[in-house]
Coordinates of C-alpha atoms in Angstrom, one line a residue:
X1 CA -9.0 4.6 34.8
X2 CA -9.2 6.9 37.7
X3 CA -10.4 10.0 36.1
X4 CA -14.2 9.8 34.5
X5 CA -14.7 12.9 32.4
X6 CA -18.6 14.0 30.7
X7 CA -18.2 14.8 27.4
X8 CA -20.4 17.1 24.6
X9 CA -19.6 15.8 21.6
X10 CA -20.4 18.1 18.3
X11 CA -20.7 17.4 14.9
X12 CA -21.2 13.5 16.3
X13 CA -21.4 12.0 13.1
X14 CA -22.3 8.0 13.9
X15 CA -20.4 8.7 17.2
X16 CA -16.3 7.6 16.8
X17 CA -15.2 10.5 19.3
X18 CA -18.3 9.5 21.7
X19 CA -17.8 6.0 21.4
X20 CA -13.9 6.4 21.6
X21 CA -14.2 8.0 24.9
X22 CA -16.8 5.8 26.2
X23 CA -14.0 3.0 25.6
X24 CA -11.5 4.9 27.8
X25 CA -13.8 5.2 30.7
X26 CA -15.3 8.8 30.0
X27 CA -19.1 9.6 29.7
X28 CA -21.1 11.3 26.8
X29 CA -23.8 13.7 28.4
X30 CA -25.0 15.8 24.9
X31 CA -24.4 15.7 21.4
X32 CA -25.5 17.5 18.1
X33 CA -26.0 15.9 14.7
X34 CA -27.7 17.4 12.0
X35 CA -27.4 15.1 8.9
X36 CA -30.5 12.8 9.0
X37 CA -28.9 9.4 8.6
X38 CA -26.3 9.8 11.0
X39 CA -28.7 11.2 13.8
X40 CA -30.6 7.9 13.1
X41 CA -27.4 6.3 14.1
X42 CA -26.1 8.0 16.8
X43 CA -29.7 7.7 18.1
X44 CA -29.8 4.0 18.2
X45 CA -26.4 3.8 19.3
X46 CA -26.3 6.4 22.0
X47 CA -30.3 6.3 23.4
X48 CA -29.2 7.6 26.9
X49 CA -27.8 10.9 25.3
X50 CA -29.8 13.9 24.0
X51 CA -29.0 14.7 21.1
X52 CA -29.6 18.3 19.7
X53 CA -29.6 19.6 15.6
X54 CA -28.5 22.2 14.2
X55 CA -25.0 23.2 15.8
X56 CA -26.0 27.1 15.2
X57 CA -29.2 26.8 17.3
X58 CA -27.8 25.6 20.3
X59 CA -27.9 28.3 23.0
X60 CA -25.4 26.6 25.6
X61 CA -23.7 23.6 26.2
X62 CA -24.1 21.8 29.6
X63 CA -21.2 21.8 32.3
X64 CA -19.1 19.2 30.8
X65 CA -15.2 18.3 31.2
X66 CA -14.9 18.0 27.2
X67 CA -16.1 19.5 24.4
X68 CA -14.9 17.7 21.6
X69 CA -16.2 17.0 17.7
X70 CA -14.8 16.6 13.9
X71 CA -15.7 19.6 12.6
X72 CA -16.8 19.6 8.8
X73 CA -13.7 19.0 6.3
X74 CA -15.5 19.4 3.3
X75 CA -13.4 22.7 2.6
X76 CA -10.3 21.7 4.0
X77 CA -9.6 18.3 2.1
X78 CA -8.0 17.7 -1.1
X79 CA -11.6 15.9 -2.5
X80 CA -13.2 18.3 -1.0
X81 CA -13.6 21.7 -2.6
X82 CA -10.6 23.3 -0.4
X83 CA -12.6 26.6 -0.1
X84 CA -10.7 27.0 3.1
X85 CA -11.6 27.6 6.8
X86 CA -14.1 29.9 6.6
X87 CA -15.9 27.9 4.2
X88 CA -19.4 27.1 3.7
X89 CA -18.9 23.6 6.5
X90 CA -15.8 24.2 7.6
X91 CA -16.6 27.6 9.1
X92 CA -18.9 26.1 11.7
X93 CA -15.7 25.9 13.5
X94 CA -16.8 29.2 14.6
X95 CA -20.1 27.9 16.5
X96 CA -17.7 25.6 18.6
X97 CA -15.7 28.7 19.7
X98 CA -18.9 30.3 20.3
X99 CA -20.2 27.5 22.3
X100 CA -17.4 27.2 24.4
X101 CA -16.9 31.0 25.4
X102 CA -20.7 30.6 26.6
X103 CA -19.4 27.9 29.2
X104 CA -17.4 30.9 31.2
X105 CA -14.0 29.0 32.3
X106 CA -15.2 25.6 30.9
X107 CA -14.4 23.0 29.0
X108 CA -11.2 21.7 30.9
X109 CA -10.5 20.3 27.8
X110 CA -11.8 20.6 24.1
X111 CA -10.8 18.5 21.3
X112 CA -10.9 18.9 17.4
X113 CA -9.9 16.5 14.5
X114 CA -9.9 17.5 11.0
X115 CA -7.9 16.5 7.8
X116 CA -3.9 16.9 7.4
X117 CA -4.5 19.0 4.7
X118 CA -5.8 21.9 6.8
X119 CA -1.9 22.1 7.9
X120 CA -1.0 23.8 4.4
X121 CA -4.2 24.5 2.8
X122 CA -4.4 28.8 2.1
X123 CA 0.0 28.1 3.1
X124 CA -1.0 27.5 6.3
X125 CA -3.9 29.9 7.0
X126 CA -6.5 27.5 8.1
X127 CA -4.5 25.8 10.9
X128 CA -3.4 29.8 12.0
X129 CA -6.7 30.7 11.9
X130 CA -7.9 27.9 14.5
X131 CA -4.8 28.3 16.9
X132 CA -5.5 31.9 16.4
X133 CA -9.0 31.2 17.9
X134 CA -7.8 29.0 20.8
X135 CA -5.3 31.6 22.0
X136 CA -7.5 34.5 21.6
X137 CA -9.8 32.6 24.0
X138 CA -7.4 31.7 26.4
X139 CA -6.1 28.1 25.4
X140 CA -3.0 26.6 25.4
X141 CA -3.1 24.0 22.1
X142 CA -1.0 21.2 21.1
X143 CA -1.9 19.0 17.8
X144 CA -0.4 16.3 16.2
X145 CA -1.1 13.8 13.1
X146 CA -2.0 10.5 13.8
X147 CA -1.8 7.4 11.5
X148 CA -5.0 5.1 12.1
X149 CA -2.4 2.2 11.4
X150 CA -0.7 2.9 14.5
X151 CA -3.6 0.8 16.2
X152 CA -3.6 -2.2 13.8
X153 CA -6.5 -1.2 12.0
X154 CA -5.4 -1.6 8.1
X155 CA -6.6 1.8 6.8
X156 CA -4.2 4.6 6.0
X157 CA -6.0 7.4 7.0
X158 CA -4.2 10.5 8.5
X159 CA -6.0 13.0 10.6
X160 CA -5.1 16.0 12.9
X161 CA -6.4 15.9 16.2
X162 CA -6.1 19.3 18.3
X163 CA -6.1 19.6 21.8
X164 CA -6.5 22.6 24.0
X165 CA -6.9 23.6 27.4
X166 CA -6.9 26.9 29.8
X167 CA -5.9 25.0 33.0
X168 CA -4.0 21.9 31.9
X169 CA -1.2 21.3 29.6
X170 CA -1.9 19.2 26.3
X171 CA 1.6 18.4 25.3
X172 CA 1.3 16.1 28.5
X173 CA -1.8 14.3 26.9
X174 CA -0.7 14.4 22.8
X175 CA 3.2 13.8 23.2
X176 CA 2.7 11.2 25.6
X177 CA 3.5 8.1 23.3
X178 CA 5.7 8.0 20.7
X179 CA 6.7 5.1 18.7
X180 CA 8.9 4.8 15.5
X181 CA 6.7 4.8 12.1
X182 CA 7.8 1.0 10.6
X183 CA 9.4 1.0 7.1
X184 CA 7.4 0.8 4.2
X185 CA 5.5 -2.8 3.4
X186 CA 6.7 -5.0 0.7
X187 CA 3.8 -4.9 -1.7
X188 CA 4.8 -8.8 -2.9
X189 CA 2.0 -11.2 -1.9
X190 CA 0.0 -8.6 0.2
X191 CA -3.7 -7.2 -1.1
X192 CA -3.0 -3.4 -1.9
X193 CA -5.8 -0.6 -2.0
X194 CA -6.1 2.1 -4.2
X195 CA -9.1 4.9 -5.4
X196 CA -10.7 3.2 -8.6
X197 CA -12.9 6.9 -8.9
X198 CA -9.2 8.6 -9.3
X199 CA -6.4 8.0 -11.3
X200 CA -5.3 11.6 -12.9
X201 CA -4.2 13.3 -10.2
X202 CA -3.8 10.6 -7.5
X203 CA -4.2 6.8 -6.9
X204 CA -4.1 7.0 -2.6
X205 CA -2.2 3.7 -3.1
X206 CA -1.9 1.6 0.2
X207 CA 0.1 -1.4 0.5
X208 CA -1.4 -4.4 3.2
X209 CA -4.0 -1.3 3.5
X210 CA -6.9 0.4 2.3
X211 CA -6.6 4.5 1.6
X212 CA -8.8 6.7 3.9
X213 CA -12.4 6.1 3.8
X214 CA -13.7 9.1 2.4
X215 CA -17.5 10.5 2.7
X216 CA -17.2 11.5 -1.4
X217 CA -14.7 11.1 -3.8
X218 CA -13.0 13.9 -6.9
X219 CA -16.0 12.3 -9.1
X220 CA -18.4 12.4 -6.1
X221 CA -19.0 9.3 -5.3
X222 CA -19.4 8.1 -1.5
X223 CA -18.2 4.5 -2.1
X224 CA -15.8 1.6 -1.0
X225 CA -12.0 1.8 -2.2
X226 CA -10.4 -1.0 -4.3
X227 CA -8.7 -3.7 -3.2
X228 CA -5.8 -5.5 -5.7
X229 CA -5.7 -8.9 -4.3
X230 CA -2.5 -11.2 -3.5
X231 CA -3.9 -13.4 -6.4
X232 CA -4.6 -10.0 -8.7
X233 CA -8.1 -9.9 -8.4
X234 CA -9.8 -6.3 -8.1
X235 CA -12.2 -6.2 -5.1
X236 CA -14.2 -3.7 -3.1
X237 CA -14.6 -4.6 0.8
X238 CA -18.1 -4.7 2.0
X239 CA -19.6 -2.2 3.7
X240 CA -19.5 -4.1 7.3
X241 CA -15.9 -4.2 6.8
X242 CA -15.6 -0.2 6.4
X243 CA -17.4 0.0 9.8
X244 CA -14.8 -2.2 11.0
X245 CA -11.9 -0.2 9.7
X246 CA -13.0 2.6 11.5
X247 CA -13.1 0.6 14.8
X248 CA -16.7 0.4 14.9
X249 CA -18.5 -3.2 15.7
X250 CA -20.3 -4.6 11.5
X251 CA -23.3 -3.1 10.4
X252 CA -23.3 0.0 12.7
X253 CA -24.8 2.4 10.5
X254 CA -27.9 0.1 9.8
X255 CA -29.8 2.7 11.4
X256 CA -29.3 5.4 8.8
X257 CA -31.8 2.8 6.7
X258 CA -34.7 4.5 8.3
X259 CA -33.5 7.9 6.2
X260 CA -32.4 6.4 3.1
X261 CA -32.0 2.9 1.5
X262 CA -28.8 3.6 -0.3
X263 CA -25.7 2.2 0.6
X264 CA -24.0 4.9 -0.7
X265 CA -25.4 6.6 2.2
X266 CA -24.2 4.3 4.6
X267 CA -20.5 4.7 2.8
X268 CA -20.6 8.4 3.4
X269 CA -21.4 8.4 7.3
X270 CA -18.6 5.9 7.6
X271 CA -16.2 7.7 5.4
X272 CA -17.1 11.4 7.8
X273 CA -16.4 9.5 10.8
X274 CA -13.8 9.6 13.3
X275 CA -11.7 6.5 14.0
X276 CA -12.9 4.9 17.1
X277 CA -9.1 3.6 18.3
X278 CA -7.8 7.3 17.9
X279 CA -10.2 9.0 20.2
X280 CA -9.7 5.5 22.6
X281 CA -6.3 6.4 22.5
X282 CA -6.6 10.1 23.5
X283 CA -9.4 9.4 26.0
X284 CA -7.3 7.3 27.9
X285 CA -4.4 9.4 27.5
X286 CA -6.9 12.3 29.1
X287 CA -6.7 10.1 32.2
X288 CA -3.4 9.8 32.7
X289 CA -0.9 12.6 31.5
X290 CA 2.7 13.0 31.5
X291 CA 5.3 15.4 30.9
X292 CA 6.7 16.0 28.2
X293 CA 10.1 16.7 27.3
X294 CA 10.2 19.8 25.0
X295 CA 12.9 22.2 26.0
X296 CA 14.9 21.9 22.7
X297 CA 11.8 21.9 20.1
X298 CA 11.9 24.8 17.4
X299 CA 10.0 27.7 17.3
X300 CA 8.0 28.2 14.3
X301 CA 7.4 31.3 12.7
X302 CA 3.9 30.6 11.0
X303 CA 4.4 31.7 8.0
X304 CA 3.8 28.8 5.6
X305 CA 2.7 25.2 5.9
X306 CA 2.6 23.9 9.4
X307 CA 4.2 21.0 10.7
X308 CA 2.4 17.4 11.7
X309 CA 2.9 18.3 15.0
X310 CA 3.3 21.6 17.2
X311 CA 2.5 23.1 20.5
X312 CA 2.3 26.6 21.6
X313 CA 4.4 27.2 25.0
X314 CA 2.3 30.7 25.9
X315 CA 4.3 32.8 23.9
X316 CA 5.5 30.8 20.8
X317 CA 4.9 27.6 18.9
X318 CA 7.3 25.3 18.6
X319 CA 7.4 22.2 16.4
X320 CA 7.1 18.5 17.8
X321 CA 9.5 15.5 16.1
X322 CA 6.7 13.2 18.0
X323 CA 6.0 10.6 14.9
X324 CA 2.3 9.9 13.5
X325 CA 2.6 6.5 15.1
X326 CA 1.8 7.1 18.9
X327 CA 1.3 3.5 19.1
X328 CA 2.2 0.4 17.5
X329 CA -0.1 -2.2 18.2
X330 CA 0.0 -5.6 16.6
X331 CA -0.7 -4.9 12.7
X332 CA -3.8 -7.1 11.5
X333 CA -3.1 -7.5 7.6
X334 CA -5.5 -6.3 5.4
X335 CA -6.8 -9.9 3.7
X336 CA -7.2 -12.0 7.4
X337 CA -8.6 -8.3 8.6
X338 CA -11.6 -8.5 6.0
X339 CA -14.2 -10.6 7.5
X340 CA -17.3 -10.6 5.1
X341 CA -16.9 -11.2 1.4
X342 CA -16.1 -8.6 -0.7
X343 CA -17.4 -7.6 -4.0
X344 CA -15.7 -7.4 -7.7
X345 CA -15.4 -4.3 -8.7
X346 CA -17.4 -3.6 -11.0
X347 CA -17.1 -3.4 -15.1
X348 CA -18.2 0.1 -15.2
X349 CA -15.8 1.0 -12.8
X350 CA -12.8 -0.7 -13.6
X351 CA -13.3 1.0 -17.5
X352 CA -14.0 4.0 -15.8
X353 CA -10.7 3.8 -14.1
X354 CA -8.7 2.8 -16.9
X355 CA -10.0 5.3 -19.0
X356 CA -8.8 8.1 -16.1
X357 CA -5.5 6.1 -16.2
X358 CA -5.0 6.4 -20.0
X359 CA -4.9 10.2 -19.9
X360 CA -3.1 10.8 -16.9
X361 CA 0.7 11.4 -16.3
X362 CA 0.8 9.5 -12.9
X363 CA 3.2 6.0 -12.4
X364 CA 1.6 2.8 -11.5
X365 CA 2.8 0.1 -9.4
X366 CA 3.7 -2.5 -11.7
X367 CA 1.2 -4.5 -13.0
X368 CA -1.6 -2.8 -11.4
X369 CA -3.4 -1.5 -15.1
X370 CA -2.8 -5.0 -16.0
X371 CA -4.3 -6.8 -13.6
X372 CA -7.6 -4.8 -14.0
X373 CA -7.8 -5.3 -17.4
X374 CA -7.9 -9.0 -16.7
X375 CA -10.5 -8.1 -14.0
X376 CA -12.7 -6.0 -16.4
X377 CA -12.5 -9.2 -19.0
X378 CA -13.4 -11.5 -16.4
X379 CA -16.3 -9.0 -15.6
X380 CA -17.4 -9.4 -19.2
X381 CA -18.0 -13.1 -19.0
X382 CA -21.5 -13.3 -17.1
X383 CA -20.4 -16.9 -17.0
X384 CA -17.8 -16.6 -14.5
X385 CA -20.3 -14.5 -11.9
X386 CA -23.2 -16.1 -12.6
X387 CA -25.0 -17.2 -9.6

C-alpha cells in the first residue's frame, strides 16, 4: 500500500477497527476506551498508543487522517433496548461530531459502524439523524451493509459501516467491490448455529455458521451461541474460537482478566467488537479508490426505512444495489473453522430453551427441538460427561 493514513479510533472496544487498519498498512496514533476490561485489552494489545477514557472528556483529537469508531448500539439493536439514537449509549454519537468539528477541516475521512437495525429503527429516524449530522457538517457520506461471511469467517453477522468525507468521495472507497451474495447453504450434514437464550421471538438460525456474537442477549446474558452439530449434538464454541470469528488471533481478550475473572466478561467484549476482516477490507480499500458507477441509482426520499446501501450525491441520496458481499473469499466451514473443543451446552440451558420454545409461535428447522431433547437427556446421565 502506497497510502499510510494515522488513525484515532473511538469507542476502541478490544481494537477490531485499530487492528483492521493496522492490517491494511494504516497507523493508530490515539484511542478512547472507557469500559474497564476492554481498556485492559486494548492496552496490552496496542502499548504504543495512548489511550484516553471517557469519550465526553476529551478536549481535541490530534491531526489524524481518520477518525473512526463503533459507536454504542445498545439502543439501536433489536437485543438491545431500541431506545433510539439519542439514547442513553447510542447518543454519544454526538461527542464524535463534536470531536470532529474541533479538528477545523480534518478528518479526511471518518468512519462509523453500527447495527443494521439502525436502518429502520424510529422508520428510519436514526440513520436520518446521523446523515443529517454528516451533511450539516459538511460531509459527503456513503454506507453500506456488509456480511462478515463475505471474508470466510463463518459468523453471520451484519453491520453498517458509514463513511464520510469533505474532500474525497466515499462511494469510490464503499462501492468499490461487489460480489454476488451465494445461495443459501444446504443445512444437510453441516453444524448449524442458533441463540439457545431465544426462542419466542427469534432463533438467529445460521446454517455452516454461527449468528452474530452479541455483547448480551433478550435474557441478558453475554454468552456463546449454540452450535447443532452434523452428528446432532448441541455445542457451545469456546471462547478462543469467538475471538477467532471476529478475526482476532485466540485468547485476545485475556487481558480483561485483570478487571474481572468471568468469562462472561470476556464474551461481551468480543460480542461489542468490530470484525477485524471488515475494517481490513475498508482500510485497504482507503488506499486505493475507484470510481464508481452510479449515474442510474434512485433517489430516496427518506421517509421510511432506509436501504442496505445509499450515498448522498450533494444534493440527494440515492440508493446503491451494491450486495452485502463486497468479497467472497474462500468460505472456511463452520466445524474445520472451530479449532479448540467446544463445550455441551448445558442442561439448564437446553430446558431453558425448550421451555421458551414450548410457548412460542415460531417454526423450527426440522429436528432441531428434537435433537436437544436428546442432548438434555444425555446431559442428565453424569455418566456420559464424567471425567
Amino acid at each position: 500500500m502506497s497510502v499510510r493514513l494515522t488513525t484515532a479510533g473511538l469507542f476502541a472496544g478490544i481494537g477490531g477497527i485499530e487492528l483492521g487498519l493496522e492490517r491494511a498498512g494504516h497507523s493508530t496514533v490515539f484511542a478512547s476506551e472507557i469500559e474497564p476490561g476492554a481498556r485492559a485489552v486494548f492496552g496490552a494489545r496496542f502499548p504504543h498508543v495512548p489511550l484516553a477514557g471517557d469519550i465526553r472528556e476529551i478536549e481535541e483529537l490530534p491531526a489524524v487522517d481518520i477518525v473512526a469508531g463503533g459507536f454504542p448500539c445498545q439502543d439501536l439493536s433489536q437485543a438491545g433496548r431500541t431506545a433510539g439514537i439519542t439514547g442513553r449509549n447510542s447518543g454519544l454519537v454526538d461527542e464524535v461530531f463534536r470531536l470532529v468539528a474541533r479538528m477545523g477541516r480534518g478528518p479526511t475521512w471518518l468512519l462509523l459502524e453500527n447495527v443494521p437495525f439502525m436502518l429502520q429503527l424510529g422508520r428510519g429516524g436514526a440513520m436520518g439523524y446521523v446523515t443529517y449530522r454528516l451533511e450539516e457538517a459538511g460531509f459527503r457520506w456513503a454506507y453500506r451493509v456488509i456480511d462478515n461471511r463475505a471474508f470466510g469467517l463463518p459468523q453471520r453477522r451484519l453491520r453498517v459501516i458509514i463513511l464520510a468525507s469533505r474532500s474525497e468521495d466515499p462511494t469510490e472507497v464503499l462501492f468499490h467491490d461487489n460480489e454476488v451474495e451465494p445461495d443459501p447453504a444446504d443445512p444437510e450434514g453441516v453444524a448449524c448455529g442458533f441463540y439457545w437464550t431465544e426462542g419466542i421471538r427469534g432463533l438467529g438460525w445460521a446454517v455452516d455458521a454461527v449468528p452474530t456474537l452479541k455483547g448480551g442477549s433478550t435474557i441478558g446474558i453475554p454468552s456463546a451461541p449454540a452450535i447443532r452439530m452434523p452428528d446432532g449434538s448441541i455445542v457451545t464454541p469456546a471462547l478462543q474460537d469467538a475471538e477467532r470469528l471476529q478475526g482476532f488471533d485466540a485468547d485476545w481478550t485475556e487481558p480483561a482478566l485483570r478487571e474481572t475473572p468471568r468469562v462472561g466478561h470476556r464474551w461481551k467484549l468480543v460480542g461489542n467488537a468490530v470484525s477485524v476482516p471488515m475494517a481490513t477490507w475498508v482500510g485497504r480499500r482507503l488506499g486505493d479508490p475507484r470510481p464508481y458507477a452510479g449515474g442510474h441509482d434512485e433517489r430516496f426520499l427518506r421517509n421510511g426505512a432506509w436501504p442496505r446501501a445509499a450515498w448522498n450525491d450533494g444534493s440527494d441520496v440515492r440508493v446503491s444495489r451494491v450486495s452485502s458481499w463486497p468479497v467472497r473469499q474462500p468460505y472456511r466451514h463452520l466445524v474445520e473453522f472451530l479449532r479448540f473443543e467446544p463445550n455441551p451446552l448445558s442442561a439448564r440451558a437446553a430446558q431453558g430453551f425448550l421451555n421458551r420454545a414450548a410457548r412460542s409461535s415460531l417454526r423450527f428447522p426440522p429436528g432441531l427441538l428434537d435433537d436437544v431433547r436428546v442432548h438434555l437427556e444425555s446431559m442428565r446421565e453424569p455418566s456420559l460427561f464424567a471425567a
